[in-house]
Short mmCIF file of C-alpha atoms in Angstrom, two decimals:
data_model
loop_
_atom_site.label_atom_id
_atom_site.label_comp_id
_atom_site.label_asym_id
_atom_site.label_seq_id
_atom_site.Cartn_x
_atom_site.Cartn_y
_atom_site.Cartn_z
CA MET G 1 0.27 0.19 0.15
CA GLU G 2 3.42 2.60 0.94
CA ASN G 3 3.74 2.21 -2.77
CA ALA G 4 0.85 3.23 -4.49
CA LEU G 5 0.49 5.70 -1.61
CA ASN G 6 3.88 7.24 -2.93
CA GLU G 7 2.48 6.33 -6.30
CA LEU G 8 -0.33 8.47 -6.18
CA ALA G 9 1.98 11.40 -3.47
CA HIS G 10 3.98 11.67 -7.00
CA SER G 11 1.70 11.76 -9.30
CA LEU G 12 -0.96 14.57 -6.86
CA ASN G 13 2.45 16.58 -7.03
CA THR G 14 2.85 16.48 -10.70
CA THR G 15 -0.54 17.43 -11.60
CA ILE G 16 -2.19 21.10 -12.36
CA THR G 17 -5.97 20.93 -12.96
CA LYS G 18 -8.09 21.91 -15.65
CA GLU G 19 -8.60 25.55 -12.78
CA GLY G 20 -5.68 25.93 -12.49
CA ASN G 21 -5.58 24.38 -9.11
CA ASN G 22 -1.99 23.13 -7.50
CA PHE G 23 -1.52 19.73 -5.01
CA ASP G 24 1.24 19.53 -2.56
CA ALA G 25 0.48 16.04 -0.94
CA ILE G 26 3.51 13.75 1.45
CA LEU G 27 3.40 11.40 3.61
CA THR G 28 3.21 11.47 6.62
CA ASP G 29 4.03 9.37 9.80
CA SER G 30 0.85 7.77 9.93
CA GLY G 31 0.94 6.02 7.41
CA THR G 32 -1.66 8.77 5.06
CA ILE G 33 -0.50 10.84 2.47
CA GLU G 34 -1.70 14.76 4.01
CA VAL G 35 -3.15 16.21 0.27
CA MET G 36 -3.56 20.49 -0.56
CA CYS G 37 -4.96 21.68 -2.82
CA SER G 38 -4.77 25.65 -4.03
CA ASN G 39 -8.07 26.41 -3.91
CA ASN G 40 -8.19 26.01 0.34
CA THR G 41 -4.98 25.27 1.82
CA GLU G 42 -6.30 25.87 5.29
CA PHE G 43 -7.67 21.97 5.20
CA PRO G 44 -5.92 19.28 4.37
CA ILE G 45 -6.77 16.63 3.70
CA GLN G 46 -5.65 13.26 4.69
CA VAL G 47 -5.63 9.91 1.51
CA VAL G 48 -6.05 6.59 2.18
CA MET G 49 -6.71 3.68 0.54
CA THR G 50 -7.77 0.05 1.60
CA GLU G 51 -7.07 -3.17 -1.38
CA LYS G 52 -11.16 -2.10 -2.74
CA GLN G 53 -11.19 2.31 -2.30
CA ILE G 54 -9.39 5.34 -2.23
CA LEU G 55 -10.63 7.34 0.91
CA ALA G 56 -10.18 11.16 1.77
CA VAL G 57 -11.23 12.27 4.42
CA THR G 58 -10.74 16.23 5.60
CA HIS G 59 -10.96 17.10 8.86
CA LEU G 60 -14.07 20.34 9.68
CA PHE G 61 -13.79 20.47 13.40
CA LYS G 62 -14.30 18.64 17.02
CA THR G 63 -17.40 18.81 18.98
CA SER G 64 -15.74 21.39 21.33
CA GLU G 65 -15.29 23.92 18.78
CA ILE G 66 -19.21 23.58 18.11
CA GLN G 67 -21.67 25.56 20.87
CA PRO G 68 -22.94 22.39 23.22
CA ASN G 69 -26.68 23.74 22.69
CA LYS G 70 -26.62 23.90 18.96
CA LEU G 71 -25.10 19.96 18.46
CA ALA G 72 -28.08 18.71 17.81
CA GLU G 73 -29.02 20.66 14.73
CA LEU G 74 -25.24 20.58 13.45
CA ASN G 75 -25.92 16.81 12.89
CA THR G 76 -29.21 17.60 11.37
CA MET G 77 -27.74 20.13 9.38
CA LEU G 78 -25.03 17.42 7.62
CA LEU G 79 -27.52 14.81 7.08
CA GLU G 80 -28.82 17.22 5.46
CA LEU G 81 -26.35 19.07 3.63
CA SER G 82 -24.16 16.10 2.60
CA PRO G 83 -26.61 14.68 -0.14
CA LEU G 84 -26.54 18.54 -1.66
CA VAL G 85 -22.28 17.69 -1.57
CA PRO G 86 -21.57 16.39 -4.70
CA LEU G 87 -19.12 13.91 -4.23
CA SER G 88 -18.55 14.18 -0.94
CA SER G 89 -19.99 13.40 2.93
CA THR G 90 -19.76 15.04 6.29
CA GLY G 91 -19.56 11.82 9.12
CA MET G 92 -17.63 10.57 11.82
CA GLN G 93 -14.84 9.52 13.69
CA GLY G 94 -14.54 9.88 16.63
CA ASP G 95 -14.90 13.33 17.71
CA ASN G 96 -14.38 15.38 14.54
CA TYR G 97 -15.91 16.21 12.55
CA ILE G 98 -14.94 14.76 8.80
CA LEU G 99 -16.12 15.10 4.85
CA PHE G 100 -14.96 12.51 3.18
CA GLY G 101 -15.05 11.06 -0.48
CA ALA G 102 -14.75 7.82 -1.30
CA MET G 103 -13.38 5.92 -5.08
CA ALA G 104 -12.26 2.55 -6.15
CA ILE G 105 -8.98 1.75 -6.37
CA SER G 106 -8.68 1.33 -9.84
CA THR G 107 -9.79 5.40 -10.59
CA ASP G 108 -8.12 7.07 -12.39
CA ILE G 109 -5.41 9.91 -11.58
CA LYS G 110 -7.83 12.48 -13.52
CA GLU G 111 -10.65 11.19 -12.16
CA ILE G 112 -8.67 11.36 -8.27
CA VAL G 113 -7.33 15.05 -9.07
CA HIS G 114 -10.86 16.15 -10.12
CA GLU G 115 -12.63 14.40 -6.64
CA LEU G 116 -10.15 16.08 -4.42
CA GLU G 117 -9.58 18.98 -5.93
CA VAL G 118 -13.74 19.09 -5.89
CA GLN G 119 -13.80 17.64 -1.74
CA ALA G 120 -11.44 21.29 -1.02
CA GLU G 121 -14.16 23.29 -2.23
CA ASN G 122 -16.55 21.35 -0.55
CA THR G 123 -15.10 21.48 3.04
CA ILE G 124 -15.48 25.84 2.28
CA ASP G 125 -18.53 25.65 1.41
CA VAL G 126 -19.80 23.43 4.53
CA LEU G 127 -17.69 24.92 7.03
CA GLU G 128 -18.95 28.94 5.12
CA ALA G 129 -22.78 27.40 6.42
CA ILE G 130 -22.07 25.81 9.80
CA GLU G 131 -19.84 28.68 10.38
CA PRO G 132 -22.85 30.45 12.89
CA LEU G 133 -23.22 27.23 14.67
CA LEU G 134 -19.93 27.36 15.94
CA ASN G 135 -17.90 28.83 19.49
CA MET D 1 -18.42 -16.41 11.46
CA ASN D 2 -21.31 -15.02 10.05
CA MET D 3 -22.55 -12.81 11.51
CA SER D 4 -22.63 -8.91 10.22
CA ILE D 5 -19.26 -6.94 12.08
CA LEU D 6 -21.12 -3.54 11.03
CA LYS D 7 -22.25 -3.72 14.73
CA ASN D 8 -19.10 -4.25 16.33
CA LEU D 9 -17.02 -1.58 13.81
CA ILE D 10 -19.21 1.51 15.15
CA GLN D 11 -17.94 0.93 18.27
CA ALA D 12 -14.39 -0.05 17.56
CA VAL D 13 -14.76 3.21 15.99
CA LYS D 14 -16.24 5.34 19.13
CA GLY D 15 -13.61 4.04 21.34
CA GLY D 16 -10.73 2.84 19.35
CA PHE D 17 -8.57 6.11 18.96
CA SER D 18 -6.89 6.46 21.80
CA GLU D 19 -5.25 9.51 23.67
CA ALA D 20 -3.01 10.37 21.24
CA GLY D 21 -5.32 9.39 18.08
CA GLU D 22 -2.81 6.33 17.50
CA ALA D 23 -4.96 3.71 15.40
CA ILE D 24 -6.30 0.91 17.64
CA VAL D 25 -7.64 -2.01 14.72
CA ASP D 26 -8.55 -5.35 15.99
CA SER D 27 -5.94 -7.50 14.17
CA ASN D 28 -6.99 -10.55 16.38
CA LEU D 29 -11.01 -10.17 13.71
CA ILE D 30 -8.96 -9.14 11.56
CA ARG D 31 -6.74 -12.96 11.78
CA ILE D 32 -9.90 -14.65 12.25
CA LEU D 33 -11.38 -13.06 8.68
CA GLU D 34 -8.39 -14.22 6.83
CA GLN D 35 -7.93 -17.49 7.93
CA ASP D 36 -11.81 -17.97 7.29
CA ILE D 37 -11.49 -16.23 3.75
CA ARG D 38 -8.07 -19.08 3.28
CA ASP D 39 -10.48 -22.00 4.35
CA ASP D 40 -12.82 -21.68 2.55
CA GLY D 41 -10.50 -20.96 -0.16
CA ASP D 42 -9.01 -24.68 0.29
CA ALA D 43 -12.57 -26.16 1.59
CA ILE D 44 -13.77 -24.83 -2.10
CA ASN D 45 -10.49 -25.95 -4.06
CA LYS D 46 -10.75 -29.34 -2.80
CA ALA D 47 -14.46 -29.81 -4.07
CA LYS D 48 -13.47 -28.27 -7.31
CA ARG D 49 -11.29 -31.30 -6.94
CA SER D 50 -13.42 -34.34 -5.78
CA LEU D 51 -16.07 -33.06 -7.55
CA THR D 52 -14.06 -34.14 -11.05
CA ASN D 53 -13.23 -37.32 -10.37
CA LEU D 54 -17.23 -38.02 -9.25
CA LYS D 55 -17.95 -36.34 -12.35
CA SER D 56 -16.39 -38.50 -14.58
CA THR D 57 -16.80 -41.69 -12.45
CA GLU D 58 -20.61 -40.73 -12.71
CA ILE D 59 -20.03 -40.01 -16.89
CA ASN D 60 -18.86 -42.84 -16.78
CA LEU D 61 -21.37 -45.05 -15.31
CA LYS D 62 -24.16 -43.15 -16.87
CA ARG D 63 -22.40 -45.21 -19.66
CA LYS D 64 -22.47 -47.54 -18.77
CA LEU D 65 -26.00 -47.35 -17.79
CA ASP D 66 -27.14 -46.19 -21.34
CA SER D 67 -25.06 -49.84 -22.80
CA LEU D 68 -27.59 -52.20 -20.73
CA ALA D 69 -30.71 -50.25 -21.65
CA GLN D 70 -29.67 -51.61 -24.96
CA ASP D 71 -28.42 -54.80 -23.92
CA ILE D 72 -31.87 -55.62 -22.33
CA SER D 73 -34.05 -53.82 -25.04
CA ASP D 74 -31.50 -55.97 -27.80
CA TYR D 75 -32.04 -59.62 -25.98
CA GLU D 76 -36.57 -58.72 -25.65
CA ALA D 77 -36.71 -58.03 -29.46
CA LYS D 78 -35.04 -61.47 -30.04
CA THR D 79 -36.87 -63.18 -27.39
CA MET D 80 -40.04 -61.89 -28.54
CA GLU D 81 -39.14 -63.66 -32.22
CA LEU D 82 -37.38 -67.14 -30.39
CA LEU D 83 -41.39 -66.83 -28.29
CA ASP D 84 -42.76 -66.20 -32.17
CA SER D 85 -40.65 -69.19 -34.16
CA GLY D 86 -41.56 -71.65 -30.91
CA ASN D 87 -37.86 -71.46 -29.78
CA GLU D 88 -39.00 -71.93 -26.11
CA ALA D 89 -35.82 -72.97 -24.56
CA LEU D 90 -34.03 -70.30 -26.02
CA ALA D 91 -36.47 -68.21 -25.47
CA MET D 92 -36.22 -69.04 -21.82
CA GLU D 93 -32.31 -68.86 -21.56
CA THR D 94 -32.26 -64.61 -23.12
CA ALA D 95 -35.02 -64.09 -20.68
CA GLU D 96 -32.46 -65.37 -18.63
CA ARG D 97 -29.71 -63.51 -19.99
CA ILE D 98 -32.27 -60.48 -19.82
CA ALA D 99 -33.36 -61.01 -15.62
CA GLU D 100 -28.96 -60.89 -15.65
CA ILE D 101 -27.91 -57.69 -16.79
CA GLU D 102 -31.49 -56.75 -15.06
CA THR D 103 -29.28 -57.57 -11.76
CA ASP D 104 -25.81 -55.14 -13.44
CA ARG D 105 -28.39 -52.15 -14.82
CA ASN D 106 -30.59 -51.65 -11.45
CA GLU D 107 -27.13 -51.76 -8.96
CA THR D 108 -25.49 -49.42 -11.70
CA LYS D 109 -28.62 -47.33 -11.45
CA THR D 110 -27.97 -46.88 -7.73
CA GLU D 111 -24.48 -45.76 -7.94
CA TYR D 112 -25.30 -44.44 -10.30
CA ASP D 113 -28.40 -41.97 -8.23
CA VAL D 114 -24.70 -42.33 -4.47
CA LEU D 115 -22.85 -40.43 -6.84
CA ALA D 116 -25.38 -37.67 -8.75
CA LYS D 117 -26.13 -37.25 -5.40
CA GLU D 118 -22.59 -36.35 -3.97
CA VAL D 119 -21.77 -34.65 -6.96
CA SER D 120 -25.50 -32.14 -5.98
CA ASP D 121 -24.25 -31.76 -2.64
CA LEU D 122 -20.28 -30.56 -3.50
CA ASN D 123 -21.73 -27.80 -5.60
CA LYS D 124 -23.56 -27.20 -3.27
CA LEU D 125 -20.98 -26.91 -0.53
CA ILE D 126 -18.94 -24.95 -3.49
CA LYS D 127 -21.85 -22.67 -4.15
CA ASN D 128 -21.68 -21.42 0.13
CA ARG D 129 -18.21 -21.26 0.38
CA ALA D 130 -18.19 -19.28 -2.28
CA LYS D 131 -20.80 -17.13 -1.12
CA ASN D 132 -19.14 -17.23 2.46
CA LEU D 133 -15.66 -16.04 1.03
CA GLU D 134 -17.26 -13.25 -1.06
CA LYS D 135 -18.85 -12.45 2.43
CA ASN D 136 -16.03 -12.93 4.62
CA LYS D 137 -13.73 -10.80 2.05
CA ARG D 138 -16.14 -7.86 2.92
CA GLU D 139 -16.60 -8.03 5.77
CA LEU D 140 -12.77 -7.57 6.08
CA GLU D 141 -12.84 -4.49 3.54
CA LYS D 142 -14.84 -3.17 6.07
CA VAL D 143 -12.54 -3.62 9.14
CA LYS D 144 -9.67 -3.10 6.35
CA THR D 145 -11.28 0.65 6.41
CA VAL D 146 -11.50 0.78 9.77
CA GLY D 147 -7.90 1.13 10.39
CA GLU D 148 -6.87 3.28 7.31
CA LEU D 149 -9.54 5.96 9.26
CA GLN D 150 -8.02 5.62 12.20
CA LYS D 151 -4.93 6.59 10.32
CA ALA D 152 -6.58 9.51 9.07
CA THR D 153 -7.42 10.53 12.38
CA ALA D 154 -4.24 9.71 14.01
CA SER D 155 -2.53 11.81 10.48
CA ILE D 156 -5.64 15.11 11.79
CA ASN D 157 -5.04 14.64 15.43
CA LYS D 158 -1.46 15.47 15.10
CA ASN D 159 -1.91 17.94 12.79
CA PHE D 160 -4.96 19.72 15.80
CA ALA D 161 -2.74 19.26 18.50
CA SER D 162 0.11 21.26 16.97
CA THR D 163 -2.51 23.77 15.49
CA ASN D 164 -4.55 24.74 18.37
CA SER D 165 -1.40 25.22 20.64
CA THR D 166 -1.04 28.62 18.45
CA GLY D 167 -4.46 28.72 19.26
CA ASN D 168 -5.69 28.07 16.04
CA SER D 169 -8.98 28.06 15.52
CA VAL D 170 -11.20 26.21 11.98
CA LYS D 171 -12.82 30.65 12.50
CA GLU D 172 -9.57 31.62 11.59
CA SER D 173 -8.77 29.27 9.49
CA LEU D 174 -12.01 29.60 7.14
CA ALA D 175 -11.50 33.39 7.34
CA ARG D 176 -7.69 33.02 6.22
CA VAL D 177 -9.01 31.00 3.49
CA LYS D 178 -12.15 32.91 2.03
CA GLU D 179 -9.84 35.71 2.27
CA LYS D 180 -7.37 34.34 0.47
CA GLN D 181 -10.05 33.37 -2.66
CA GLN D 182 -11.03 36.85 -2.37
CA LYS D 183 -7.66 38.45 -2.98
CA TRP D 184 -7.79 35.41 -5.56
CA LYS D 185 -11.04 36.46 -7.28
CA ASP D 186 -10.47 40.28 -7.17
CA ARG D 187 -6.77 39.74 -8.48
CA GLN D 188 -8.74 37.95 -11.36
CA GLN D 189 -11.04 40.75 -11.56
CA ALA D 190 -8.26 42.94 -12.13
CA GLY D 191 -7.31 40.96 -14.84
CA GLU D 192 -10.52 41.04 -16.26
CA TRP D 193 -11.03 45.09 -16.71
CA MET D 194 -8.14 44.95 -17.51
CA GLU D 195 -8.60 43.35 -20.69
CA ASP D 196 -12.52 45.45 -20.32
CA GLU D 197 -10.30 48.42 -21.14
CA SER D 198 -7.29 47.45 -23.44
CA GLU D 199 -10.12 46.31 -26.18
CA SER D 200 -12.38 49.25 -25.85
CA SER D 201 -9.40 51.38 -25.69
CA ASP D 202 -8.58 50.14 -29.31
CA LEU D 203 -12.61 50.42 -29.89
CA ASP D 204 -12.69 53.87 -29.27
CA LYS D 205 -8.76 54.13 -31.81
CA LYS D 206 -10.32 52.44 -34.44
CA LEU D 207 -13.41 54.89 -34.29
CA ALA D 208 -11.02 57.82 -33.36
CA ASP D 209 -9.28 56.10 -36.81
CA ALA D 210 -12.88 56.30 -38.51
CA GLY D 211 -13.44 59.66 -37.87
CA LEU D 212 -16.13 58.77 -35.41
CA GLY D 213 -14.65 60.00 -32.41
CA ASN D 214 -14.97 61.16 -29.78
CA THR D 215 -13.59 64.77 -30.97
CA SER D 216 -12.21 66.81 -27.95
CA SER D 217 -13.36 70.07 -27.47
CA SER D 218 -11.07 73.06 -28.50
CA ALA D 219 -11.16 77.07 -26.77
CA SER D 220 -12.61 77.31 -29.91
CA SER D 221 -15.74 75.59 -29.57
CA VAL D 222 -16.04 76.67 -25.98
CA MET D 223 -16.26 80.22 -26.79
CA GLU D 224 -18.86 79.96 -29.68
CA ARG D 225 -21.22 77.96 -28.55
CA LEU D 226 -20.47 80.86 -24.89
CA LYS D 227 -20.73 82.87 -27.79
CA ALA D 228 -24.49 81.81 -28.82
CA SER D 229 -25.93 81.18 -25.37
CA LYS D 230 -25.24 85.13 -25.53
CA LYS D 231 -26.54 86.28 -27.88
CA ASP D 232 -30.77 84.08 -26.84
CA SER D 233 -29.84 85.52 -23.81
#
């Protein structure tokens, strides 16, 4: 898997998208690729792989960053938003709210690039939508 | 391992993160699933080998049954002929032969039926094992996905620990990224403005060349206008 991750990082680092964005992809100690797309250099995407899929995970915020009495409202909002966000879904791991996309392992690099670029944009959209509920 | 493990995985996801966000996947569960997948694969291969042997025996027996049935009908025809011609003694001898062949055929048929049942059982076993194999592969994929998600979470938590120590918040990050986007949009607008400007000055130049340009006002034309207005008043 590490080879595949290395290859993907290299491909991303040498790609410029149709919209003129580029990527900064590095392997982390945790065994992920951390990808920064030039359209959003504040919220990195963690990319991991299994035998069957490529997962792209962006950390949005922690539970503690939300006004405590607004958590239920936030959860409903994220569930409602999720189908509206192109290619990405909202989810939760531990106390981290995340935006994530899943692709088949056979996905073409062009599609991966597009998916990551869109996810970087989606991150800003989703955060703007829930901003009033932040601490 | 027949129950669905998604229910257990949600527990792993909820409780599976250490303070430092290190990945904790149930490696035991992965081992059990991988062993089950290997066992199913082995059982399927073994069953397929037995099936090949049984099937060739089954084909053999079927051929023997067909040939015995043919013999019986041949001897029956001959017995009828002998009876017609009144050769009772030879007809009796032929009938005894038919009875022998029939005994052989009945034994062979029993053997054949047992074998056919075995073949059908083996096919069922292969189908069931293959179903189980695919199910376990899917379950394994889920467990491994949890493991990979935990890696992503570990990386996220490390980032959070380092940015949080500098007092960084999601609000500030969002403000920064929006500011960058705005700057980018402003730059793009500036670029578009420049383009429009040079396009419109091109047009002005063309119009002036064609004698249709906005001629600048001159001192004499101002004087004429003022004199004219004085006359009117």
